[in-house]
mmCIF file of C-alpha atoms in Angstrom:
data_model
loop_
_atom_site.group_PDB
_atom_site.id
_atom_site.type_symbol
_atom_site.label_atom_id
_atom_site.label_comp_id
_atom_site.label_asym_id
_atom_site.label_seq_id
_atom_site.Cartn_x
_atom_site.Cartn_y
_atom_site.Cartn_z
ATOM 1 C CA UNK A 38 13.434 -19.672 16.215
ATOM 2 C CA UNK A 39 11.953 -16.318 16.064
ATOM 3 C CA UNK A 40 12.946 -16.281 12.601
ATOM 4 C CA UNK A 41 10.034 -18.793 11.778
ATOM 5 C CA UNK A 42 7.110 -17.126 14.330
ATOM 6 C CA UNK A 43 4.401 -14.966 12.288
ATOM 7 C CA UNK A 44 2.742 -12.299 14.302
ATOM 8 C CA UNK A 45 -0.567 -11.655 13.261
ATOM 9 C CA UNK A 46 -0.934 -7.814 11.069
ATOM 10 C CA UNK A 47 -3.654 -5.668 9.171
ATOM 11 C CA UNK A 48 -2.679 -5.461 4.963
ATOM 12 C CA UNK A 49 -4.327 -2.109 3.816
ATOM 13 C CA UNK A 50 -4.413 -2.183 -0.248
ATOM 14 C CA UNK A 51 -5.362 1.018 -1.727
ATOM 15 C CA UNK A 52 -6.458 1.642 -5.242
ATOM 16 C CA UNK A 53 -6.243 5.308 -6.651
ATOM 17 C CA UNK A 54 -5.436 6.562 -9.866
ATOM 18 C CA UNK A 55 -1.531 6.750 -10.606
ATOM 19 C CA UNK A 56 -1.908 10.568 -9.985
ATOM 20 C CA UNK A 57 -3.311 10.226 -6.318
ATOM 21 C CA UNK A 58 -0.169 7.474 -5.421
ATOM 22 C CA UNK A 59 2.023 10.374 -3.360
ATOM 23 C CA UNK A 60 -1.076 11.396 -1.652
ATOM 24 C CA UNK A 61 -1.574 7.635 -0.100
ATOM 25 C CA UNK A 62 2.660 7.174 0.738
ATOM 26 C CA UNK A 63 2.487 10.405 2.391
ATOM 27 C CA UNK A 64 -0.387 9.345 4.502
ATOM 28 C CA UNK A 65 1.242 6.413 5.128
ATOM 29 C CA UNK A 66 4.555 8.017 6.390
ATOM 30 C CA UNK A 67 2.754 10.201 8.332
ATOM 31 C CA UNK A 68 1.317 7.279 10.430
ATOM 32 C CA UNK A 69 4.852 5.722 9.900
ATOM 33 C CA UNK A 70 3.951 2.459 8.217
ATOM 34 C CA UNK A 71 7.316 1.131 8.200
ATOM 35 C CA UNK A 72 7.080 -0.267 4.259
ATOM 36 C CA UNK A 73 4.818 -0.336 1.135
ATOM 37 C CA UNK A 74 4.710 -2.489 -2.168
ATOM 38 C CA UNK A 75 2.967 -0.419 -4.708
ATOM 39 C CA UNK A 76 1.662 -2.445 -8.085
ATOM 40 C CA UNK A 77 1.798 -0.568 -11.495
ATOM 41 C CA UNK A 78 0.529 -1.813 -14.367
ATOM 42 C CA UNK A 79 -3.526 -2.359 -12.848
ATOM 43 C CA UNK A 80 -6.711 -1.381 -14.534
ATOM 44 C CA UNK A 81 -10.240 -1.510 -13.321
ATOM 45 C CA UNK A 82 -13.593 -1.165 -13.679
ATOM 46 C CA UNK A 83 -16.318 0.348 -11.472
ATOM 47 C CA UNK A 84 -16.755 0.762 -8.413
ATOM 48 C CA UNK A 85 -20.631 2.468 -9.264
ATOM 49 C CA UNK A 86 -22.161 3.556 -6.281
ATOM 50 C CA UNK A 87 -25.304 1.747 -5.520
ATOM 51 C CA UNK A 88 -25.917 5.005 -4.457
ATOM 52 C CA UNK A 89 -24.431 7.460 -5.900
ATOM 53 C CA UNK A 90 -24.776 5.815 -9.472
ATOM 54 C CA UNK A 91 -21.110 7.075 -10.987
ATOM 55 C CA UNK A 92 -18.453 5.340 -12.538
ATOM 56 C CA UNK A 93 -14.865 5.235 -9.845
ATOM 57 C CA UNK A 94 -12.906 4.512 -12.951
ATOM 58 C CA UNK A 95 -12.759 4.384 -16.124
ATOM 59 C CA UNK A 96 -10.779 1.159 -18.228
ATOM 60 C CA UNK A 97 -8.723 3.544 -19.514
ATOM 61 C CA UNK A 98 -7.595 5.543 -16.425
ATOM 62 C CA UNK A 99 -3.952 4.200 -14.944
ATOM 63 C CA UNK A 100 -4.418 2.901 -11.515
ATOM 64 C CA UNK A 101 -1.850 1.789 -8.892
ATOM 65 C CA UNK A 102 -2.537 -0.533 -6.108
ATOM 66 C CA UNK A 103 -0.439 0.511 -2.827
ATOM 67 C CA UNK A 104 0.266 -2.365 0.162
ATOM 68 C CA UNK A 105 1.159 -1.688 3.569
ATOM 69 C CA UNK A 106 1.501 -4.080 6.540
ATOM 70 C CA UNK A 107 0.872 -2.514 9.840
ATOM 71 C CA UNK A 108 -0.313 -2.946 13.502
ATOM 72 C CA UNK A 109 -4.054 -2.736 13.785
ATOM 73 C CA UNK A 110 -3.395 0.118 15.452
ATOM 74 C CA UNK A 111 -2.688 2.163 12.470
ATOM 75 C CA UNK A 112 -5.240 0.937 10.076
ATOM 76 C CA UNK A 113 -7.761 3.660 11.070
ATOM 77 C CA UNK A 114 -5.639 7.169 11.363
ATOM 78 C CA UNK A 115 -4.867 5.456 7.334
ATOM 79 C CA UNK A 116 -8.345 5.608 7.078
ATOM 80 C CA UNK A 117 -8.647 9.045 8.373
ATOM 81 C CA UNK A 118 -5.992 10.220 6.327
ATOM 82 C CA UNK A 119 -7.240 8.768 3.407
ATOM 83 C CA UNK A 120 -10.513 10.597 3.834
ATOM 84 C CA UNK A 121 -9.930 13.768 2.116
ATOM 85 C CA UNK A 122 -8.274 12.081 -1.180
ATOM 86 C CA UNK A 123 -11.790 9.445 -0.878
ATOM 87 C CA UNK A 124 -14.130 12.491 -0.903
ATOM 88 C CA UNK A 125 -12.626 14.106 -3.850
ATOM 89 C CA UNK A 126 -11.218 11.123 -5.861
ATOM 90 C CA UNK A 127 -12.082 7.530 -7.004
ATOM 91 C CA UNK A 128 -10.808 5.061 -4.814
ATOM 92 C CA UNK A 129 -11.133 2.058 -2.787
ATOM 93 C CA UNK A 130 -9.336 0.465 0.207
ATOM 94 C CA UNK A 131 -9.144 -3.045 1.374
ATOM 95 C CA UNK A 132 -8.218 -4.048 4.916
ATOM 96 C CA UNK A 133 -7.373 -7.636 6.032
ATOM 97 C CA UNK A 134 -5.707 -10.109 7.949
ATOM 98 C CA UNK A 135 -2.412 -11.157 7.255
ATOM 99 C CA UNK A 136 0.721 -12.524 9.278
ATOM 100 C CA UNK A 137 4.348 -11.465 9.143
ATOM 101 C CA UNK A 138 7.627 -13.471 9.984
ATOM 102 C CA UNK A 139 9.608 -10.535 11.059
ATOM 103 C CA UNK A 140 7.721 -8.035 12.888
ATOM 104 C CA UNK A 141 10.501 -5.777 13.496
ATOM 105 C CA UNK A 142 10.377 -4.874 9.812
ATOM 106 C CA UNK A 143 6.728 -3.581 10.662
ATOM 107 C CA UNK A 144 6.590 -1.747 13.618
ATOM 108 C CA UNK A 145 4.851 -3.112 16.900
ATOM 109 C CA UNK A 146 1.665 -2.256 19.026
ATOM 110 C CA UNK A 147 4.028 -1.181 21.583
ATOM 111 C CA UNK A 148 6.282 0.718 20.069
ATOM 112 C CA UNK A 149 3.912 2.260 17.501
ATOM 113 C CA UNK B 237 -18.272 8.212 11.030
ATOM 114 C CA UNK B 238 -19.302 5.910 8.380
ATOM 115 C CA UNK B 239 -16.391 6.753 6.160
ATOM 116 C CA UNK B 240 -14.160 5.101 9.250
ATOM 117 C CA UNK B 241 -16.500 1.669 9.587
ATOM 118 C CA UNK B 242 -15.433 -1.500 7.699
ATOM 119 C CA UNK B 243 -17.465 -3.693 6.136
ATOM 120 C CA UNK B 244 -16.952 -7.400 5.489
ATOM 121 C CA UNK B 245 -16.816 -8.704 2.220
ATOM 122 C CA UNK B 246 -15.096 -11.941 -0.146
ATOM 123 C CA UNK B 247 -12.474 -11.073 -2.467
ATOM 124 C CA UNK B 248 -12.503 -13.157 -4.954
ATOM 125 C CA UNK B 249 -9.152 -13.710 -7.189
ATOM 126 C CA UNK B 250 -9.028 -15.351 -10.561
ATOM 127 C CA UNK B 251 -5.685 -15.966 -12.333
ATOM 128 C CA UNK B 252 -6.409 -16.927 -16.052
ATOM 129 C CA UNK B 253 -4.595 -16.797 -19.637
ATOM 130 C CA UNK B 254 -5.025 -13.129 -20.946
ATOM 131 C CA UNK B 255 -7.273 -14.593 -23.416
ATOM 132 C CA UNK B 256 -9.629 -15.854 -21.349
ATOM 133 C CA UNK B 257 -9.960 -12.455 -19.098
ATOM 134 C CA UNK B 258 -13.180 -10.791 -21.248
ATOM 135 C CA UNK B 259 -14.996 -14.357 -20.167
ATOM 136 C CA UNK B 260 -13.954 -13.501 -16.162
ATOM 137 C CA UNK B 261 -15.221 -9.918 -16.423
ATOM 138 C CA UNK B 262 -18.709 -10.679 -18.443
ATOM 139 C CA UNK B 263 -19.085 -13.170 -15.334
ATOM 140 C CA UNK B 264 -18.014 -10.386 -12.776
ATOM 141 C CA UNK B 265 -20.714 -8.105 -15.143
ATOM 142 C CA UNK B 266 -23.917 -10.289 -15.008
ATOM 143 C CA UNK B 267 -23.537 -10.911 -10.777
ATOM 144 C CA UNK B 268 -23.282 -7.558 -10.883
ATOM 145 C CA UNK B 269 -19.993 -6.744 -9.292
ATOM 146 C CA UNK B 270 -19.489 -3.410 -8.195
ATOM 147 C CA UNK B 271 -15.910 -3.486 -9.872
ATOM 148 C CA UNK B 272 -12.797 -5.417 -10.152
ATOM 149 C CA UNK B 273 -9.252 -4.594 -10.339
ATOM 150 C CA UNK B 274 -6.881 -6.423 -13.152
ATOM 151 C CA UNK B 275 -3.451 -6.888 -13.062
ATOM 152 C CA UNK B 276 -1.604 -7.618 -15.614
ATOM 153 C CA UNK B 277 2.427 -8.469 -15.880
ATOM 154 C CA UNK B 278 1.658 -11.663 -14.631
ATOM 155 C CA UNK B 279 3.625 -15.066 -15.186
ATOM 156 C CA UNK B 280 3.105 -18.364 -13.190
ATOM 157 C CA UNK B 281 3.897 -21.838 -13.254
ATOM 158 C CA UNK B 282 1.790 -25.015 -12.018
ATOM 159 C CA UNK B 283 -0.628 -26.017 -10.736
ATOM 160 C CA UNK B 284 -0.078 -28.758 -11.480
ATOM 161 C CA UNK B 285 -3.191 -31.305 -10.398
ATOM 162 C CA UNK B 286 -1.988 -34.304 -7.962
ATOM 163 C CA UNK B 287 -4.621 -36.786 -10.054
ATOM 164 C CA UNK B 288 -4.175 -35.263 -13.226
ATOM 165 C CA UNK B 289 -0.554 -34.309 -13.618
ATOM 166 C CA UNK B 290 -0.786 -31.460 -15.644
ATOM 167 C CA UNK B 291 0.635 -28.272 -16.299
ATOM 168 C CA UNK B 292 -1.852 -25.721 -15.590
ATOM 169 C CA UNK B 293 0.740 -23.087 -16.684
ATOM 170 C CA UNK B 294 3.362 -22.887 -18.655
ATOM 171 C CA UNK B 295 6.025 -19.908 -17.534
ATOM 172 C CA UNK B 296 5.785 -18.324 -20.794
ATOM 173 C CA UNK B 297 2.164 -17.932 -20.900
ATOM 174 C CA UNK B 298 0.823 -14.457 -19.959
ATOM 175 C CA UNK B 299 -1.254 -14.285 -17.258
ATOM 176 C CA UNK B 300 -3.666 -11.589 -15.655
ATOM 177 C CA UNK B 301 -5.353 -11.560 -11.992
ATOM 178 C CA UNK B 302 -8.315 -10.333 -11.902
ATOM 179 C CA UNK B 303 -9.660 -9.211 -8.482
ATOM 180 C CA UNK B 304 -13.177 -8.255 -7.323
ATOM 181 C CA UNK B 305 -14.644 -7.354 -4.011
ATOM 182 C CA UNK B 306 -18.237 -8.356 -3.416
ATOM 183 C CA UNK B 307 -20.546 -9.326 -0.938
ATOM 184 C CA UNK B 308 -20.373 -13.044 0.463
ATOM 185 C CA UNK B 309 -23.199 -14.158 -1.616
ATOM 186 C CA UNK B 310 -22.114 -13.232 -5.275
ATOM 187 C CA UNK B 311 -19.000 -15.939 -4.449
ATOM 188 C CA UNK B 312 -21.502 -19.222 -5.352
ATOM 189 C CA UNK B 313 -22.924 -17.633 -8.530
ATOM 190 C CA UNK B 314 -19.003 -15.720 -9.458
ATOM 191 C CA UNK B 315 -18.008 -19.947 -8.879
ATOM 192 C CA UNK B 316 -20.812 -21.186 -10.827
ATOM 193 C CA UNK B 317 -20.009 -18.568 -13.568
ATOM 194 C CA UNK B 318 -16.722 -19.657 -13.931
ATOM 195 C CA UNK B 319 -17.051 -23.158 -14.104
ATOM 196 C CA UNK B 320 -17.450 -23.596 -17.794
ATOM 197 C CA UNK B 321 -14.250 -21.755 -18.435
ATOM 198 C CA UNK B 322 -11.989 -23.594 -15.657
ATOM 199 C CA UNK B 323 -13.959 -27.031 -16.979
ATOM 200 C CA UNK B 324 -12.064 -26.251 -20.505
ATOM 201 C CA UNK B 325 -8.847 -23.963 -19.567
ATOM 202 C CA UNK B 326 -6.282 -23.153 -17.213
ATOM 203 C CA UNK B 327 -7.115 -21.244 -14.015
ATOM 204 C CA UNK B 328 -7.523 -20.852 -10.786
ATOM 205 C CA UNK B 329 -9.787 -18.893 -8.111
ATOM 206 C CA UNK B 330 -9.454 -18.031 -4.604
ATOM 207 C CA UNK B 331 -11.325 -16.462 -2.466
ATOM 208 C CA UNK B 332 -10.677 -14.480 0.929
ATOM 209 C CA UNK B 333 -11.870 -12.633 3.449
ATOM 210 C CA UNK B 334 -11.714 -8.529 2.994
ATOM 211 C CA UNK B 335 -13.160 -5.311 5.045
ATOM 212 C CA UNK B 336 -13.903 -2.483 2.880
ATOM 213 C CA UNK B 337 -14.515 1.188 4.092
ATOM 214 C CA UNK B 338 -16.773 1.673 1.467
ATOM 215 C CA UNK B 339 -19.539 -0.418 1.280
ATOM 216 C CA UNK B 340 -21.825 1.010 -1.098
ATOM 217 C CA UNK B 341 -19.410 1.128 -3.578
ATOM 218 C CA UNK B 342 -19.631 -3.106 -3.471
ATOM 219 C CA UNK B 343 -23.165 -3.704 -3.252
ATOM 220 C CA UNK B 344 -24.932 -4.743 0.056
ATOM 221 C CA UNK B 345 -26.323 -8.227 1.155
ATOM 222 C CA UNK B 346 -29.673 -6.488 0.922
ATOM 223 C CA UNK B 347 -29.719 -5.043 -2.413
ATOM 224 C CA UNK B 348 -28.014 -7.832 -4.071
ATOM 225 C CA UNK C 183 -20.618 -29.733 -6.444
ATOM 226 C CA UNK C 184 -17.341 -30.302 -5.885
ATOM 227 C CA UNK C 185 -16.020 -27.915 -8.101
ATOM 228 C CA UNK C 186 -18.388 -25.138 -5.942
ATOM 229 C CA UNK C 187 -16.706 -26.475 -2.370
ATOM 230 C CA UNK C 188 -14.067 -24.490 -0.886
ATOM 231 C CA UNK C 189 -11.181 -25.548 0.834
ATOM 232 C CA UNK C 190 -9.221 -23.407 3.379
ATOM 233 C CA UNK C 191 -5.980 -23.158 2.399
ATOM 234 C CA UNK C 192 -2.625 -20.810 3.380
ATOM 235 C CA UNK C 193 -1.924 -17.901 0.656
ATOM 236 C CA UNK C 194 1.864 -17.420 1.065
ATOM 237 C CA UNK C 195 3.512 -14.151 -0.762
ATOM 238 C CA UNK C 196 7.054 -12.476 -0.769
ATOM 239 C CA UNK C 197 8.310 -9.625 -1.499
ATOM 240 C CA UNK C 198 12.135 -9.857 -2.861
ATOM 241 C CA UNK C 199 14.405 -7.873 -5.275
ATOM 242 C CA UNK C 200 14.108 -9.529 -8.742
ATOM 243 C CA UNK C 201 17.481 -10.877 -8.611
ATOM 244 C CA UNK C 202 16.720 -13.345 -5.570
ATOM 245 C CA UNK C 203 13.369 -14.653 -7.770
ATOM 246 C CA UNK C 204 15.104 -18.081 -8.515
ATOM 247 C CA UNK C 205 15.850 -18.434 -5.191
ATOM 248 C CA UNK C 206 12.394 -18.197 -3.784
ATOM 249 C CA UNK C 207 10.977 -20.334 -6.645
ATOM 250 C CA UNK C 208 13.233 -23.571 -5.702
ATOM 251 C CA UNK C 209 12.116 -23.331 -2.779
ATOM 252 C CA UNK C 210 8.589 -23.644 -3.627
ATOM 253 C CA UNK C 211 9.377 -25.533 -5.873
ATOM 254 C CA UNK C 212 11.257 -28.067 -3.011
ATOM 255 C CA UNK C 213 8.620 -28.075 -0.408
ATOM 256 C CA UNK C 214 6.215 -29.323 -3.468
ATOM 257 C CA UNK C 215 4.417 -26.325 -3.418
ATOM 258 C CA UNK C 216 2.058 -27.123 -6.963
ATOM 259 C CA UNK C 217 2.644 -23.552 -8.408
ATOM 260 C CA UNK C 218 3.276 -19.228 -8.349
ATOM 261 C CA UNK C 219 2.484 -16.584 -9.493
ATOM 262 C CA UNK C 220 4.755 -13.740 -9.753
ATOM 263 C CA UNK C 221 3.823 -10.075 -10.268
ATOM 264 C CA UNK C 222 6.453 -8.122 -11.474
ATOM 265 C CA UNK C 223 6.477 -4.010 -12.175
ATOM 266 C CA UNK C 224 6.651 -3.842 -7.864
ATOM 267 C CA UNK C 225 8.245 -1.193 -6.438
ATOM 268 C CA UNK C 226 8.769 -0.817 -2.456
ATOM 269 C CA UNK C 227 9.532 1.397 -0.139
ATOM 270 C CA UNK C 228 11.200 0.274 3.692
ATOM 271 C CA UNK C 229 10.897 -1.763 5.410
ATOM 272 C CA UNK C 230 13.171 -0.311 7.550
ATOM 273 C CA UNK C 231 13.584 -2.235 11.294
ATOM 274 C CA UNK C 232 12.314 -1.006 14.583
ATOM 275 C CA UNK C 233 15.416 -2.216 15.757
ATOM 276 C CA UNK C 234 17.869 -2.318 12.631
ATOM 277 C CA UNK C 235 17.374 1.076 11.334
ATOM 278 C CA UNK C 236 18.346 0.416 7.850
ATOM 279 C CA UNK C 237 15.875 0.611 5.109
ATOM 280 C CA UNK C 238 14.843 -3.198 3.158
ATOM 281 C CA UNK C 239 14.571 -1.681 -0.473
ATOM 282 C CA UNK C 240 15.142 1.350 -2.061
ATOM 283 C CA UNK C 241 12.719 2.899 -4.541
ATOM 284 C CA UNK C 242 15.055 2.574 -7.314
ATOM 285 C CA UNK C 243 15.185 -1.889 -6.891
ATOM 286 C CA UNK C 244 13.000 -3.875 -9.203
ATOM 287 C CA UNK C 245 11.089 -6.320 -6.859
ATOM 288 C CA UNK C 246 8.642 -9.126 -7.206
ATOM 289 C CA UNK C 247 6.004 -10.803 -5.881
ATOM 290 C CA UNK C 248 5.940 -14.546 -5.861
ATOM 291 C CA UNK C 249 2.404 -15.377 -4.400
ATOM 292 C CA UNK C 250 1.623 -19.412 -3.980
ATOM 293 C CA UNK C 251 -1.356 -20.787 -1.952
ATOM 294 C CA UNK C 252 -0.544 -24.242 -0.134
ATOM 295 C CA UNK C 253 -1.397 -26.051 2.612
ATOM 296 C CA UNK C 254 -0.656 -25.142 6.030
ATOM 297 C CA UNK C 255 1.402 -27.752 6.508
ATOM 298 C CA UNK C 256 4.013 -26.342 3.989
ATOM 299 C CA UNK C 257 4.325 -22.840 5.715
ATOM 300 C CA UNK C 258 7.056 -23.123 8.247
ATOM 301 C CA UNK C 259 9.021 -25.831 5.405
ATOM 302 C CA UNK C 260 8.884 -22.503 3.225
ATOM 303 C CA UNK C 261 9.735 -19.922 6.029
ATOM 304 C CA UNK C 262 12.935 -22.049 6.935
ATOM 305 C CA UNK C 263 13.479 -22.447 3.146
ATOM 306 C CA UNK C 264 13.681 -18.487 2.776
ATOM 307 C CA UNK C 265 15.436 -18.041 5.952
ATOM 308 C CA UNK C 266 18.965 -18.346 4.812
ATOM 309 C CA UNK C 267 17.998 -15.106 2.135
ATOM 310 C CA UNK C 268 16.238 -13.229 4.378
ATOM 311 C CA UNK C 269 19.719 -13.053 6.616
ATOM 312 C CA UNK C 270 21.690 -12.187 3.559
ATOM 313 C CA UNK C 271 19.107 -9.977 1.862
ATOM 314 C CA UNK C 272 16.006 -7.890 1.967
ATOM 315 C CA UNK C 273 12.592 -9.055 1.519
ATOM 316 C CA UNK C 274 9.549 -10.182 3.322
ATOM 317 C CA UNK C 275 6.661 -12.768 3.706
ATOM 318 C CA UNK C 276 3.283 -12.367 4.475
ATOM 319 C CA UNK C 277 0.808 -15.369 5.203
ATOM 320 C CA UNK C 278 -2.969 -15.091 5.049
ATOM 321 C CA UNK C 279 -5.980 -17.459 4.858
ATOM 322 C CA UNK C 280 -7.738 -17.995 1.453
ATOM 323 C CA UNK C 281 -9.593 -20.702 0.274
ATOM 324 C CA UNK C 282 -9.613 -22.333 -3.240
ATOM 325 C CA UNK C 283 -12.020 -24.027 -5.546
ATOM 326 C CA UNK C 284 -10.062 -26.777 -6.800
ATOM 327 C CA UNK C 285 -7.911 -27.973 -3.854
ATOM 328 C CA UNK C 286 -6.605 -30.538 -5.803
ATOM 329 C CA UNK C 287 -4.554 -28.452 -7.968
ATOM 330 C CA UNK C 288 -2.725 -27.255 -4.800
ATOM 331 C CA UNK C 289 -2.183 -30.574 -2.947
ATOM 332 C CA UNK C 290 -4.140 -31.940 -0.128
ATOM 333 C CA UNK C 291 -3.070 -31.917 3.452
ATOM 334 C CA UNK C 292 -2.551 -35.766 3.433
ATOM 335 C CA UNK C 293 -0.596 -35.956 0.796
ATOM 336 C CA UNK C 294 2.130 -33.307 1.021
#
């Protein structure tokens, strides 16, 4: 039965140029996310500051989008990991709710 | 601090024909989206309507998903945007709930 | 108006080594789920088990992910669907809210 029993997660997605893409599975081995899914092949436009007025990307530039499923726990040392590549580098990073059937494969609050 | 706080926002998704994707972005342009994200290698099949049993897809048709982040109230004008296109093509739209770490990179509820 | 209305539905996506594609498609395609969309050019790292200690994918395997948004009623028929590869082979399912604009392309709660 456990098989079919979804335990409620945190997705992080984070989009950085193909170049930055060891600097965000690094942070995420460091916090031990226990998996990622990274999508090649993505472009984008923007993200301009309302602020700060700059292009993130250009069309042209290569970008990869990077997936991790962990315990709310870890989404914020991501966060703070992220921070240095975020102050240097165009990026974004998307958190939300998602739920897993096999939470083993993800690591637990507990155990985490 | 403020680099750690998340910030609710939509997501809105839009899976069209390739063809159709400069008509999703001028949309995402004129509610003045912050960005989107496009990805591309994309195949599908359905949907197939339960009244109008149709293929919305065929397998061999390529495909792009085109994602943007925004504040809740660009969804009803993004929706309204693309309601000509879906009225005459293929394609579908969902929408979902996101926390990003950056919100002035997305717009506010404020200055939008 | 109705094509502005959205409808909560249950955004279902897995993550499985290219080779096992077919198998995840008939069983969408079995519960009546009214369409996919698969993203290939996915690569993966883990997830290796808590418990099991072995890792899910290599970085080498050529995955995909089949994404298809369907009631909630058709979750657990697609979770005991997959079960039978997920004790065979790697992979994993995640299961988050979204809502759609045009709920009838992906089957109503009463009539699945």
């Amino acid at each position: 039965m456990s098989g079919l029993t979804l335990h409620p997660m945190k997705e992080v997605r984070v989009i950085v140029s193909g170049e930055q893409r060891a600097f965000v599975t690094e942070v995420l081995d460091r916090v031990q996310a226990s998996g990622y899914t990274i999508i090649g092949n993505v472009s984008g436009k923007g993200h301009h500051g309302v602020r700060e007025a700059h292009f993130m990307f250009s069309e042209q530039e290569s970008l990869v989008m990077i997936m991790a499923v962990v315990p709310e726990t870890k989404v914020e040392p991501i966060l703070a990991g992220l921070r240095p590549l975020f102050e240097r580098h165009s990026g974004v990073m998307f958190v939300s709710d998602v739920a897993v059937s096999r939470r083993e494969y993800f690591g637990t609050q507990a155990g985490s």
